[in-house]
Amino acid sequence: MPNDMPIATVECDELARHIDAGDAFVLDVRKHAHGAQIYGSIRYDPKKLDKAERLILPLPKEDGMVVLYDEDGKSDALCDLAAKVRDNGYGRVSVLLGGFEAWKQAEGRTEDPTLEQMVPLVSDNQIER
């Protein structure tokens, strides 16, 4: 059952503190691979996340925070994906205000892009077994 609560947001400086503390799980859901990503990000194809019936991802269910970001943080699709992650039972889910553009302007730590991760195709019927 979907949760109608709004998605929380996080600013660049707060996310940087959580990354340094090791309790942030950051999902890069930009539409295309880019030359850099936020340090420690896990890259997923947003279309595949959206199409998945259920999400079983290597993320904490309770501890830590899960932050999604796109190019500029202005997309309704970003909030929809964050809501889907939250509604599948994952931790404190939020989106990065201003997306990767804001992160670059704040001179946040980046790294070379990682390989896009697979989104496991799991149905509710498989979960119940």
Short mmCIF file of C-alpha atoms in Angstrom, two decimals:
data_model
loop_
_atom_site.label_atom_id
_atom_site.label_comp_id
_atom_site.label_asym_id
_atom_site.label_seq_id
_atom_site.Cartn_x
_atom_site.Cartn_y
_atom_site.Cartn_z
CA MET A 1 0.00 0.00 0.00
CA PRO A 2 1.60 3.30 -1.06
CA ASN A 3 2.49 5.84 1.59
CA ASP A 4 1.25 9.37 0.78
CA MET A 5 3.74 11.09 3.09
CA PRO A 6 5.97 13.60 1.28
CA ILE A 7 9.56 12.64 0.60
CA ALA A 8 12.15 14.26 2.84
CA THR A 9 14.96 16.32 1.37
CA VAL A 10 18.59 16.64 2.37
CA GLU A 11 21.03 19.46 1.62
CA CYS A 12 24.55 18.89 0.31
CA ASP A 13 26.34 19.73 3.56
CA GLU A 14 24.19 17.33 5.58
CA LEU A 15 24.69 14.55 3.04
CA ALA A 16 28.45 15.14 3.08
CA ARG A 17 28.47 14.71 6.89
CA HIS A 18 26.53 11.45 6.61
CA ILE A 19 28.83 10.14 3.87
CA ASP A 20 31.84 10.94 6.09
CA ALA A 21 30.14 9.16 9.02
CA GLY A 22 29.46 6.13 6.82
CA ASP A 23 25.72 6.03 7.44
CA ALA A 24 24.43 7.30 4.07
CA PHE A 25 23.53 5.06 1.16
CA VAL A 26 23.42 7.19 -1.97
CA LEU A 27 21.62 6.16 -5.16
CA ASP A 28 22.57 7.83 -8.45
CA VAL A 29 19.38 7.65 -10.52
CA ARG A 30 20.36 10.05 -13.27
CA LYS A 31 19.05 9.10 -16.69
CA HIS A 32 22.49 8.64 -18.26
CA ALA A 33 25.98 7.74 -17.10
CA HIS A 34 28.12 10.80 -16.46
CA GLY A 35 31.81 11.54 -15.94
CA ALA A 36 31.52 11.63 -12.15
CA GLN A 37 29.18 10.65 -9.35
CA ILE A 38 28.82 11.49 -5.68
CA TYR A 39 31.45 9.62 -3.69
CA GLY A 40 30.19 6.17 -2.68
CA SER A 41 27.07 6.25 -4.87
CA ILE A 42 25.39 3.16 -6.23
CA ARG A 43 24.17 3.73 -9.78
CA TYR A 44 20.75 2.43 -10.92
CA ASP A 45 18.77 2.93 -14.09
CA PRO A 46 15.71 4.91 -12.96
CA LYS A 47 13.47 3.25 -15.57
CA LYS A 48 14.37 -0.22 -14.29
CA LEU A 49 13.76 0.81 -10.69
CA ASP A 50 10.40 2.26 -11.68
CA LYS A 51 9.33 -0.86 -13.62
CA ALA A 52 10.32 -3.35 -10.91
CA GLU A 53 7.34 -4.87 -9.15
CA ARG A 54 9.27 -5.16 -5.85
CA LEU A 55 12.63 -3.73 -4.86
CA ILE A 56 15.21 -5.92 -3.18
CA LEU A 57 18.30 -3.73 -3.04
CA PRO A 58 21.53 -3.89 -0.98
CA LEU A 59 20.34 -1.15 1.36
CA PRO A 60 19.50 -1.04 5.06
CA LYS A 61 15.90 -1.58 5.98
CA GLU A 62 16.19 0.45 9.19
CA ASP A 63 19.64 1.88 9.92
CA GLY A 64 21.23 4.71 7.98
CA MET A 65 19.74 7.04 5.45
CA VAL A 66 19.04 6.39 1.78
CA VAL A 67 19.44 9.41 -0.50
CA LEU A 68 18.50 9.49 -4.17
CA TYR A 69 19.76 12.10 -6.60
CA ASP A 70 19.33 12.99 -10.25
CA GLU A 71 20.75 15.76 -12.40
CA ASP A 72 19.11 18.75 -10.70
CA GLY A 73 16.62 17.53 -8.10
CA LYS A 74 13.65 19.04 -9.94
CA SER A 75 12.06 15.90 -11.36
CA ASP A 76 8.77 14.53 -10.07
CA ALA A 77 10.09 11.14 -11.18
CA LEU A 78 12.87 11.45 -8.56
CA CYS A 79 10.33 11.84 -5.75
CA ASP A 80 8.27 8.98 -7.19
CA LEU A 81 11.34 6.70 -7.15
CA ALA A 82 12.20 7.77 -3.61
CA ALA A 83 8.62 7.00 -2.53
CA LYS A 84 8.87 3.59 -4.17
CA VAL A 85 12.11 2.82 -2.32
CA ARG A 86 10.53 3.98 0.96
CA ASP A 87 7.32 2.04 0.31
CA ASN A 88 9.40 -1.11 -0.23
CA GLY A 89 10.56 -0.82 3.37
CA TYR A 90 13.92 0.94 3.15
CA GLY A 91 15.29 3.23 5.88
CA ARG A 92 15.06 6.98 6.04
CA VAL A 93 14.64 7.87 2.37
CA SER A 94 15.20 11.36 1.02
CA VAL A 95 16.25 13.20 -2.13
CA LEU A 96 19.21 15.55 -2.54
CA LEU A 97 18.10 19.17 -2.94
CA GLY A 98 19.43 20.46 -6.26
CA GLY A 99 20.71 17.06 -7.34
CA PHE A 100 24.20 16.53 -8.73
CA GLU A 101 24.37 20.14 -9.96
CA ALA A 102 24.09 21.41 -6.38
CA TRP A 103 26.64 18.82 -5.22
CA LYS A 104 29.16 20.06 -7.81
CA GLN A 105 28.54 23.70 -6.86
CA ALA A 106 29.08 22.81 -3.19
CA GLU A 107 32.34 21.13 -4.23
CA GLY A 108 31.19 17.83 -2.78
CA ARG A 109 33.42 14.80 -3.07
CA THR A 110 33.05 12.86 -6.33
CA GLU A 111 34.51 9.76 -7.92
CA ASP A 112 34.59 8.09 -11.31
CA PRO A 113 31.23 6.52 -12.14
CA THR A 114 30.65 2.93 -11.11
CA LEU A 115 28.91 0.26 -13.14
CA GLU A 116 25.14 0.40 -13.19
CA GLN A 117 23.70 -2.12 -10.76
CA MET A 118 21.13 -4.71 -11.73
CA VAL A 119 17.61 -4.32 -10.40
CA PRO A 120 16.49 -7.82 -9.37
CA LEU A 121 13.19 -8.77 -10.96
CA VAL A 122 11.19 -10.11 -8.03
CA SER A 123 7.44 -10.39 -7.85
CA ASP A 124 5.21 -10.39 -4.80
CA ASN A 125 4.50 -14.08 -5.47
CA GLN A 126 8.22 -14.90 -5.18
CA ILE A 127 8.48 -12.99 -1.90
CA GLU A 128 5.60 -14.95 -0.36
CA ARG A 129 7.18 -18.35 -1.03
#
